């Protein structure tokens, strides 16, 4: 299960804050409420939230100021909560880098829809930025040490992943057992080169056999290579 997304509700009106919190918790988010503007700013930059709901009129530091200051150091999604009479605030908020705004009085469904929209776009952006390598229908995410097939995570150990990564990075070239040992196990590895054969067989069991793919080939007398 993916971890809950964390949302900071910055709102000094107790009833509104509480109502938002109840609905967001119900929708599966992890929430916190902050009613002071200055403390809100500190929490946004110090704690690890996925999104901020930001009221404009706040004690300590107003929402516009918070938005402007946060934007200088962070691109965390911000949705401004503005009162109807603060029409110019909407424009200002977006100018200052808020991702969206809702006008009070709002329905929680509306706020939830905005949150879902922004978090979804954000995830897609992050996925696009993430480095990935593809071999057939297997996708490797080196930063996460994770390989997936049909979006299912393949259960690999660290060494198995490193071995697969090395082969995929070098496809379609053949890598000798010695090259693989040096790269994956390190120069001072004292074991026998047949550790490579053993690990290749693990990968074949976990990928080729299990998913009926054929990516890892033996090149007799030379070593191994990966093919799409
Ligand atoms: Ca307020």
PDB file of C-alpha atoms and ligand atoms in Angstrom:
ATOM      1  CA  UNK A   1       0.000   0.000   0.000  1.00  0.00           C
ATOM      2  CA  UNK A   2       1.260   3.478  -0.805  1.00  0.00           C
ATOM      3  CA  UNK A   3       1.850   5.765   2.185  1.00  0.00           C
ATOM      4  CA  UNK A   4      -0.855   8.312   2.945  1.00  0.00           C
ATOM      5  CA  UNK A   5      -0.392  11.724   1.384  1.00  0.00           C
ATOM      6  CA  UNK A   6       0.080  14.447   3.986  1.00  0.00           C
ATOM      7  CA  UNK A   7      -1.858  17.671   3.841  1.00  0.00           C
ATOM      8  CA  UNK A   8      -1.396  20.735   6.038  1.00  0.00           C
ATOM      9  CA  UNK A   9      -4.581  22.721   6.604  1.00  0.00           C
ATOM     10  CA  UNK A  10      -3.642  26.320   7.346  1.00  0.00           C
ATOM     11  CA  UNK A  11      -6.834  27.922   8.607  1.00  0.00           C
ATOM     12  CA  UNK A  12      -7.603  29.967  11.695  1.00  0.00           C
ATOM     13  CA  UNK A  13     -11.365  29.430  11.547  1.00  0.00           C
ATOM     14  CA  UNK A  14     -11.793  26.429  13.751  1.00  0.00           C
ATOM     15  CA  UNK A  15     -14.999  25.098  12.188  1.00  0.00           C
ATOM     16  CA  UNK A  16     -13.721  25.261   8.641  1.00  0.00           C
ATOM     17  CA  UNK A  17     -10.413  23.661   9.626  1.00  0.00           C
ATOM     18  CA  UNK A  18     -12.159  20.870  11.486  1.00  0.00           C
ATOM     19  CA  UNK A  19     -14.654  20.222   8.698  1.00  0.00           C
ATOM     20  CA  UNK A  20     -11.840  19.972   6.147  1.00  0.00           C
ATOM     21  CA  UNK A  21      -9.864  17.691   8.413  1.00  0.00           C
ATOM     22  CA  UNK A  22     -12.754  15.277   8.930  1.00  0.00           C
ATOM     23  CA  UNK A  23     -13.448  15.016   5.201  1.00  0.00           C
ATOM     24  CA  UNK A  24      -9.790  14.707   4.219  1.00  0.00           C
ATOM     25  CA  UNK A  25      -9.155  12.035   6.833  1.00  0.00           C
ATOM     26  CA  UNK A  26     -12.183  10.152   5.540  1.00  0.00           C
ATOM     27  CA  UNK A  27     -10.732  10.324   2.025  1.00  0.00           C
ATOM     28  CA  UNK A  28      -7.532   8.677   3.196  1.00  0.00           C
ATOM     29  CA  UNK A  29      -5.198  11.638   3.660  1.00  0.00           C
ATOM     30  CA  UNK A  30      -3.062  12.320   6.690  1.00  0.00           C
ATOM     31  CA  UNK A  31      -3.777  15.830   7.934  1.00  0.00           C
ATOM     32  CA  UNK A  32      -2.581  18.474  10.370  1.00  0.00           C
ATOM     33  CA  UNK A  33      -4.085  21.853  11.204  1.00  0.00           C
ATOM     34  CA  UNK A  34      -2.131  25.054  11.764  1.00  0.00           C
ATOM     35  CA  UNK A  35      -3.917  28.283  12.606  1.00  0.00           C
ATOM     36  CA  UNK A  36      -0.978  30.657  12.918  1.00  0.00           C
ATOM     37  CA  UNK A  37       0.552  32.019   9.727  1.00  0.00           C
ATOM     38  CA  UNK A  38       4.136  32.239  10.885  1.00  0.00           C
ATOM     39  CA  UNK A  39       4.155  28.742  12.343  1.00  0.00           C
ATOM     40  CA  UNK A  40       2.456  27.496   9.174  1.00  0.00           C
ATOM     41  CA  UNK A  41       5.321  28.854   7.080  1.00  0.00           C
ATOM     42  CA  UNK A  42       7.867  27.103   9.286  1.00  0.00           C
ATOM     43  CA  UNK A  43       5.981  23.829   9.207  1.00  0.00           C
ATOM     44  CA  UNK A  44       5.602  23.913   5.425  1.00  0.00           C
ATOM     45  CA  UNK A  45       9.327  24.265   4.892  1.00  0.00           C
ATOM     46  CA  UNK A  46      10.442  21.986   7.716  1.00  0.00           C
ATOM     47  CA  UNK A  47       7.912  19.175   7.713  1.00  0.00           C
ATOM     48  CA  UNK A  48       7.241  16.955   4.793  1.00  0.00           C
ATOM     49  CA  UNK A  49       3.780  17.711   3.370  1.00  0.00           C
ATOM     50  CA  UNK A  50       2.484  16.740  -0.047  1.00  0.00           C
ATOM     51  CA  UNK A  51       0.053  19.661  -0.288  1.00  0.00           C
ATOM     52  CA  UNK A  52      -1.031  22.769   1.625  1.00  0.00           C
ATOM     53  CA  UNK A  53      -4.514  24.255   1.924  1.00  0.00           C
ATOM     54  CA  UNK A  54      -3.804  27.893   2.673  1.00  0.00           C
ATOM     55  CA  UNK A  55      -6.248  30.452   4.038  1.00  0.00           C
ATOM     56  CA  UNK A  56      -5.493  34.082   3.187  1.00  0.00           C
ATOM     57  CA  UNK A  57      -6.442  36.027   6.323  1.00  0.00           C
ATOM     58  CA  UNK A  58      -4.354  34.581   9.131  1.00  0.00           C
ATOM     59  CA  UNK A  59      -2.792  35.818  12.352  1.00  0.00           C
ATOM     60  CA  UNK A  60       1.005  36.113  12.302  1.00  0.00           C
ATOM     61  CA  UNK A  61       1.614  36.097   8.556  1.00  0.00           C
ATOM     62  CA  UNK A  62      -0.990  36.189   5.807  1.00  0.00           C
ATOM     63  CA  UNK A  63      -1.520  33.507   3.203  1.00  0.00           C
ATOM     64  CA  UNK A  64      -0.155  35.593   0.336  1.00  0.00           C
ATOM     65  CA  UNK A  65       3.064  36.246   2.161  1.00  0.00           C
ATOM     66  CA  UNK A  66       3.372  32.574   3.090  1.00  0.00           C
ATOM     67  CA  UNK A  67       2.799  31.520  -0.510  1.00  0.00           C
ATOM     68  CA  UNK A  68       5.378  33.966  -1.810  1.00  0.00           C
ATOM     69  CA  UNK A  69       8.007  32.957   0.761  1.00  0.00           C
ATOM     70  CA  UNK A  70       7.436  29.232   0.340  1.00  0.00           C
ATOM     71  CA  UNK A  71       7.765  29.519  -3.444  1.00  0.00           C
ATOM     72  CA  UNK A  72      11.268  30.855  -3.112  1.00  0.00           C
ATOM     73  CA  UNK A  73      12.413  27.512  -1.784  1.00  0.00           C
ATOM     74  CA  UNK A  74       9.779  24.883  -2.531  1.00  0.00           C
ATOM     75  CA  UNK A  75       7.346  23.791  -5.243  1.00  0.00           C
ATOM     76  CA  UNK A  76       4.970  22.056  -2.849  1.00  0.00           C
ATOM     77  CA  UNK A  77       1.376  22.252  -4.201  1.00  0.00           C
ATOM     78  CA  UNK A  78      -0.636  25.068  -2.606  1.00  0.00           C
ATOM     79  CA  UNK A  79      -4.389  25.600  -2.832  1.00  0.00           C
ATOM     80  CA  UNK A  80      -5.518  29.008  -1.548  1.00  0.00           C
ATOM     81  CA  UNK A  81      -8.774  29.301   0.371  1.00  0.00           C
ATOM     82  CA  UNK A  82     -10.104  32.764  -0.358  1.00  0.00           C
ATOM     83  CA  UNK A  83     -13.248  34.601   0.714  1.00  0.00           C
ATOM     84  CA  UNK A  84     -15.612  35.764  -2.003  1.00  0.00           C
ATOM     85  CA  UNK A  85     -14.905  39.446  -1.336  1.00  0.00           C
ATOM     86  CA  UNK A  86     -11.182  38.848  -1.758  1.00  0.00           C
ATOM     87  CA  UNK A  87     -11.453  38.479  -5.534  1.00  0.00           C
ATOM     88  CA  UNK A  88      -8.140  40.163  -6.124  1.00  0.00           C
ATOM     89  CA  UNK A  89      -6.579  37.565  -3.832  1.00  0.00           C
ATOM     90  CA  UNK A  90      -7.288  34.806  -6.323  1.00  0.00           C
ATOM     91  CA  UNK A  91      -5.304  36.599  -8.958  1.00  0.00           C
ATOM     92  CA  UNK A  92      -2.556  37.502  -6.506  1.00  0.00           C
ATOM     93  CA  UNK A  93      -2.392  33.967  -5.161  1.00  0.00           C
ATOM     94  CA  UNK A  94      -1.917  32.458  -8.596  1.00  0.00           C
ATOM     95  CA  UNK A  95       0.627  35.165  -9.443  1.00  0.00           C
ATOM     96  CA  UNK A  96       2.545  34.262  -6.331  1.00  0.00           C
ATOM     97  CA  UNK A  97       2.672  30.633  -7.356  1.00  0.00           C
ATOM     98  CA  UNK A  98      -0.388  28.990  -5.789  1.00  0.00           C
ATOM     99  CA  UNK A  99      -1.498  26.004  -7.883  1.00  0.00           C
ATOM    100  CA  UNK A 100      -5.205  26.619  -7.453  1.00  0.00           C
ATOM    101  CA  UNK A 101      -7.773  28.354  -5.267  1.00  0.00           C
ATOM    102  CA  UNK A 102     -11.268  27.750  -3.956  1.00  0.00           C
ATOM    103  CA  UNK A 103     -13.661  30.467  -2.891  1.00  0.00           C
ATOM    104  CA  UNK A 104     -15.379  30.438   0.475  1.00  0.00           C
ATOM    105  CA  UNK A 105     -17.963  29.231   1.151  1.00  0.00           C
ATOM    106  CA  UNK A 106     -16.849  26.056  -0.618  1.00  0.00           C
ATOM    107  CA  UNK A 107     -18.081  22.494  -0.548  1.00  0.00           C
ATOM    108  CA  UNK A 108     -15.597  19.930   0.697  1.00  0.00           C
ATOM    109  CA  UNK A 109     -16.284  17.904  -2.474  1.00  0.00           C
ATOM    110  CA  UNK A 110     -14.922  20.809  -4.477  1.00  0.00           C
ATOM    111  CA  UNK A 111     -11.786  21.028  -2.340  1.00  0.00           C
ATOM    112  CA  UNK A 112     -11.294  17.267  -2.557  1.00  0.00           C
ATOM    113  CA  UNK A 113     -11.627  17.353  -6.334  1.00  0.00           C
ATOM    114  CA  UNK A 114      -8.969  20.071  -6.576  1.00  0.00           C
ATOM    115  CA  UNK A 115      -6.651  18.160  -4.261  1.00  0.00           C
ATOM    116  CA  UNK A 116      -7.020  14.932  -6.237  1.00  0.00           C
ATOM    117  CA  UNK A 117      -6.387  16.783  -9.497  1.00  0.00           C
ATOM    118  CA  UNK A 118      -3.231  18.478  -8.287  1.00  0.00           C
ATOM    119  CA  UNK A 119      -1.746  15.433  -6.562  1.00  0.00           C
ATOM    120  CA  UNK A 120      -2.415  13.295  -9.629  1.00  0.00           C
ATOM    121  CA  UNK A 121      -0.701  15.755 -11.964  1.00  0.00           C
ATOM    122  CA  UNK A 122       2.189  16.020  -9.550  1.00  0.00           C
ATOM    123  CA  UNK A 123       2.675  12.266  -9.424  1.00  0.00           C
ATOM    124  CA  UNK A 124       2.672  12.087 -13.201  1.00  0.00           C
ATOM    125  CA  UNK A 125       5.295  14.822 -13.380  1.00  0.00           C
ATOM    126  CA  UNK A 126       7.483  13.064 -10.840  1.00  0.00           C
ATOM    127  CA  UNK A 127       7.166   9.779 -12.709  1.00  0.00           C
ATOM    128  CA  UNK A 128       8.154  11.438 -15.957  1.00  0.00           C
ATOM    129  CA  UNK A 129      11.256  12.915 -14.373  1.00  0.00           C
ATOM    130  CA  UNK A 130      12.332   9.656 -12.814  1.00  0.00           C
ATOM    131  CA  UNK A 131      15.059   7.754 -14.627  1.00  0.00           C
ATOM    132  CA  UNK A 132      13.922   4.423 -15.991  1.00  0.00           C
ATOM    133  CA  UNK A 133      15.288   1.669 -18.162  1.00  0.00           C
ATOM    134  CA  UNK A 134      13.199  -0.692 -20.206  1.00  0.00           C
ATOM    135  CA  UNK A 135      13.829  -4.250 -21.256  1.00  0.00           C
ATOM    136  CA  UNK A 136      10.868  -5.895 -22.971  1.00  0.00           C
ATOM    137  CA  UNK A 137       7.973  -5.342 -20.611  1.00  0.00           C
ATOM    138  CA  UNK A 138      10.255  -4.943 -17.592  1.00  0.00           C
ATOM    139  CA  UNK A 139      10.844  -1.389 -16.338  1.00  0.00           C
ATOM    140  CA  UNK A 140      13.750  -0.640 -14.007  1.00  0.00           C
ATOM    141  CA  UNK A 141      13.754   2.356 -11.661  1.00  0.00           C
ATOM    142  CA  UNK A 142      17.402   2.682 -10.536  1.00  0.00           C
ATOM    143  CA  UNK A 143      16.664   5.375  -7.949  1.00  0.00           C
ATOM    144  CA  UNK A 144      14.175   3.128  -6.179  1.00  0.00           C
ATOM    145  CA  UNK A 145      16.055  -0.128  -6.727  1.00  0.00           C
ATOM    146  CA  UNK A 146      12.818  -1.388  -8.155  1.00  0.00           C
ATOM    147  CA  UNK A 147      11.852  -3.367 -11.222  1.00  0.00           C
ATOM    148  CA  UNK A 148       8.289  -3.746 -12.403  1.00  0.00           C
ATOM    149  CA  UNK A 149       6.518  -5.838 -14.972  1.00  0.00           C
ATOM    150  CA  UNK A 150       2.963  -4.889 -15.966  1.00  0.00           C
ATOM    151  CA  UNK A 151       3.210  -2.426 -13.034  1.00  0.00           C
ATOM    152  CA  UNK A 152       3.722  -5.339 -10.637  1.00  0.00           C
ATOM    153  CA  UNK A 153       6.890  -5.107  -8.508  1.00  0.00           C
ATOM    154  CA  UNK A 154       9.347  -7.940  -9.192  1.00  0.00           C
ATOM    155  CA  UNK A 155      10.673  -9.331  -5.945  1.00  0.00           C
ATOM    156  CA  UNK A 156      14.449  -8.858  -6.308  1.00  0.00           C
ATOM    157  CA  UNK A 157      17.251  -8.575  -3.769  1.00  0.00           C
ATOM    158  CA  UNK A 158      19.712  -5.679  -3.944  1.00  0.00           C
ATOM    159  CA  UNK A 159      22.361  -7.752  -5.709  1.00  0.00           C
ATOM    160  CA  UNK A 160      19.879  -9.238  -8.142  1.00  0.00           C
ATOM    161  CA  UNK A 161      18.687  -5.756  -9.008  1.00  0.00           C
ATOM    162  CA  UNK A 162      22.238  -4.475  -9.484  1.00  0.00           C
ATOM    163  CA  UNK A 163      23.072  -7.391 -11.733  1.00  0.00           C
ATOM    164  CA  UNK A 164      19.954  -6.871 -13.830  1.00  0.00           C
ATOM    165  CA  UNK A 165      20.618  -3.135 -14.018  1.00  0.00           C
ATOM    166  CA  UNK A 166      24.190  -3.669 -15.194  1.00  0.00           C
ATOM    167  CA  UNK A 167      23.061  -6.064 -17.917  1.00  0.00           C
ATOM    168  CA  UNK A 168      20.241  -3.777 -19.047  1.00  0.00           C
ATOM    169  CA  UNK A 169      22.457  -0.679 -19.075  1.00  0.00           C
ATOM    170  CA  UNK A 170      24.836  -2.494 -21.384  1.00  0.00           C
ATOM    171  CA  UNK A 171      22.399  -4.267 -23.639  1.00  0.00           C
ATOM    172  CA  UNK A 172      22.867  -5.710 -26.181  1.00  0.00           C
ATOM    173  CA  UNK A 173      26.573  -6.097 -25.348  1.00  0.00           C
ATOM    174  CA  UNK A 174      27.891  -9.264 -23.798  1.00  0.00           C
ATOM    175  CA  UNK A 175      29.420  -8.919 -20.338  1.00  0.00           C
ATOM    176  CA  UNK A 176      31.997 -11.359 -19.050  1.00  0.00           C
ATOM    177  CA  UNK A 177      31.697 -12.937 -15.608  1.00  0.00           C
ATOM    178  CA  UNK A 178      34.768 -10.959 -14.543  1.00  0.00           C
ATOM    179  CA  UNK A 179      33.238  -7.657 -15.644  1.00  0.00           C
ATOM    180  CA  UNK A 180      30.045  -8.482 -13.793  1.00  0.00           C
ATOM    181  CA  UNK A 181      31.910  -9.503 -10.635  1.00  0.00           C
ATOM    182  CA  UNK A 182      33.906  -6.274 -10.639  1.00  0.00           C
ATOM    183  CA  UNK A 183      30.901  -4.071 -11.210  1.00  0.00           C
ATOM    184  CA  UNK A 184      28.310  -5.769  -9.013  1.00  0.00           C
ATOM    185  CA  UNK A 185      30.399  -7.388  -6.272  1.00  0.00           C
ATOM    186  CA  UNK A 186      33.381  -5.051  -6.261  1.00  0.00           C
ATOM    187  CA  UNK A 187      37.097  -5.427  -6.966  1.00  0.00           C
ATOM    188  CA  UNK A 188      37.889  -7.053  -3.664  1.00  0.00           C
ATOM    189  CA  UNK A 189      35.329  -9.805  -4.045  1.00  0.00           C
ATOM    190  CA  UNK A 190      36.938 -13.083  -3.023  1.00  0.00           C
ATOM    191  CA  UNK A 191      34.277 -15.533  -4.111  1.00  0.00           C
ATOM    192  CA  UNK A 192      34.249 -17.584  -7.274  1.00  0.00           C
ATOM    193  CA  UNK A 193      32.997 -16.253 -10.571  1.00  0.00           C
ATOM    194  CA  UNK A 194      30.275 -18.864 -10.560  1.00  0.00           C
ATOM    195  CA  UNK A 195      28.403 -16.590  -8.142  1.00  0.00           C
ATOM    196  CA  UNK A 196      27.404 -14.805 -11.347  1.00  0.00           C
ATOM    197  CA  UNK A 197      25.900 -17.979 -12.768  1.00  0.00           C
ATOM    198  CA  UNK A 198      24.000 -18.526  -9.559  1.00  0.00           C
ATOM    199  CA  UNK A 199      22.564 -15.008  -9.585  1.00  0.00           C
ATOM    200  CA  UNK A 200      21.753 -15.213 -13.283  1.00  0.00           C
ATOM    201  CA  UNK A 201      19.720 -18.310 -12.505  1.00  0.00           C
ATOM    202  CA  UNK A 202      17.877 -16.391  -9.765  1.00  0.00           C
ATOM    203  CA  UNK A 203      16.994 -13.658 -12.234  1.00  0.00           C
ATOM    204  CA  UNK A 204      15.839 -16.189 -14.797  1.00  0.00           C
ATOM    205  CA  UNK A 205      13.594 -17.829 -12.247  1.00  0.00           C
ATOM    206  CA  UNK A 206      12.155 -14.534 -11.068  1.00  0.00           C
ATOM    207  CA  UNK A 207      11.695 -12.881 -14.453  1.00  0.00           C
ATOM    208  CA  UNK A 208      12.072 -15.151 -17.469  1.00  0.00           C
ATOM    209  CA  UNK A 209      10.378 -18.196 -15.972  1.00  0.00           C
ATOM    210  CA  UNK A 210       7.794 -16.479 -13.830  1.00  0.00           C
ATOM    211  CA  UNK A 211       6.608 -14.025 -16.465  1.00  0.00           C
ATOM    212  CA  UNK A 212       7.398 -16.138 -19.469  1.00  0.00           C
ATOM    213  CA  UNK A 213       9.844 -13.607 -20.906  1.00  0.00           C
ATOM    214  CA  UNK A 214      13.275 -14.280 -22.353  1.00  0.00           C
ATOM    215  CA  UNK A 215      15.690 -11.485 -21.616  1.00  0.00           C
ATOM    216  CA  UNK A 216      18.865 -13.010 -20.236  1.00  0.00           C
ATOM    217  CA  UNK A 217      20.970 -14.939 -22.685  1.00  0.00           C
ATOM    218  CA  UNK A 218      24.079 -16.999 -22.129  1.00  0.00           C
ATOM    219  CA  UNK A 219      26.865 -16.450 -24.630  1.00  0.00           C
ATOM    220  CA  UNK A 220      28.991 -19.567 -24.375  1.00  0.00           C
ATOM    221  CA  UNK A 221      32.584 -19.021 -23.399  1.00  0.00           C
ATOM    222  CA  UNK A 222      32.018 -15.262 -22.988  1.00  0.00           C
ATOM    223  CA  UNK A 223      29.337 -14.359 -20.485  1.00  0.00           C
ATOM    224  CA  UNK A 224      25.832 -12.964 -20.433  1.00  0.00           C
ATOM    225  CA  UNK A 225      23.751 -10.384 -22.240  1.00  0.00           C
ATOM    226  CA  UNK A 226      20.324  -8.879 -21.994  1.00  0.00           C
ATOM    227  CA  UNK A 227      17.942  -8.613 -24.947  1.00  0.00           C
ATOM    228  CA  UNK A 228      14.520  -7.026 -25.355  1.00  0.00           C
TER     229      UNK A 228
HETATM  230 CA1  LIG B   1      -8.903  33.340   8.120  1.00  0.00          CA
END
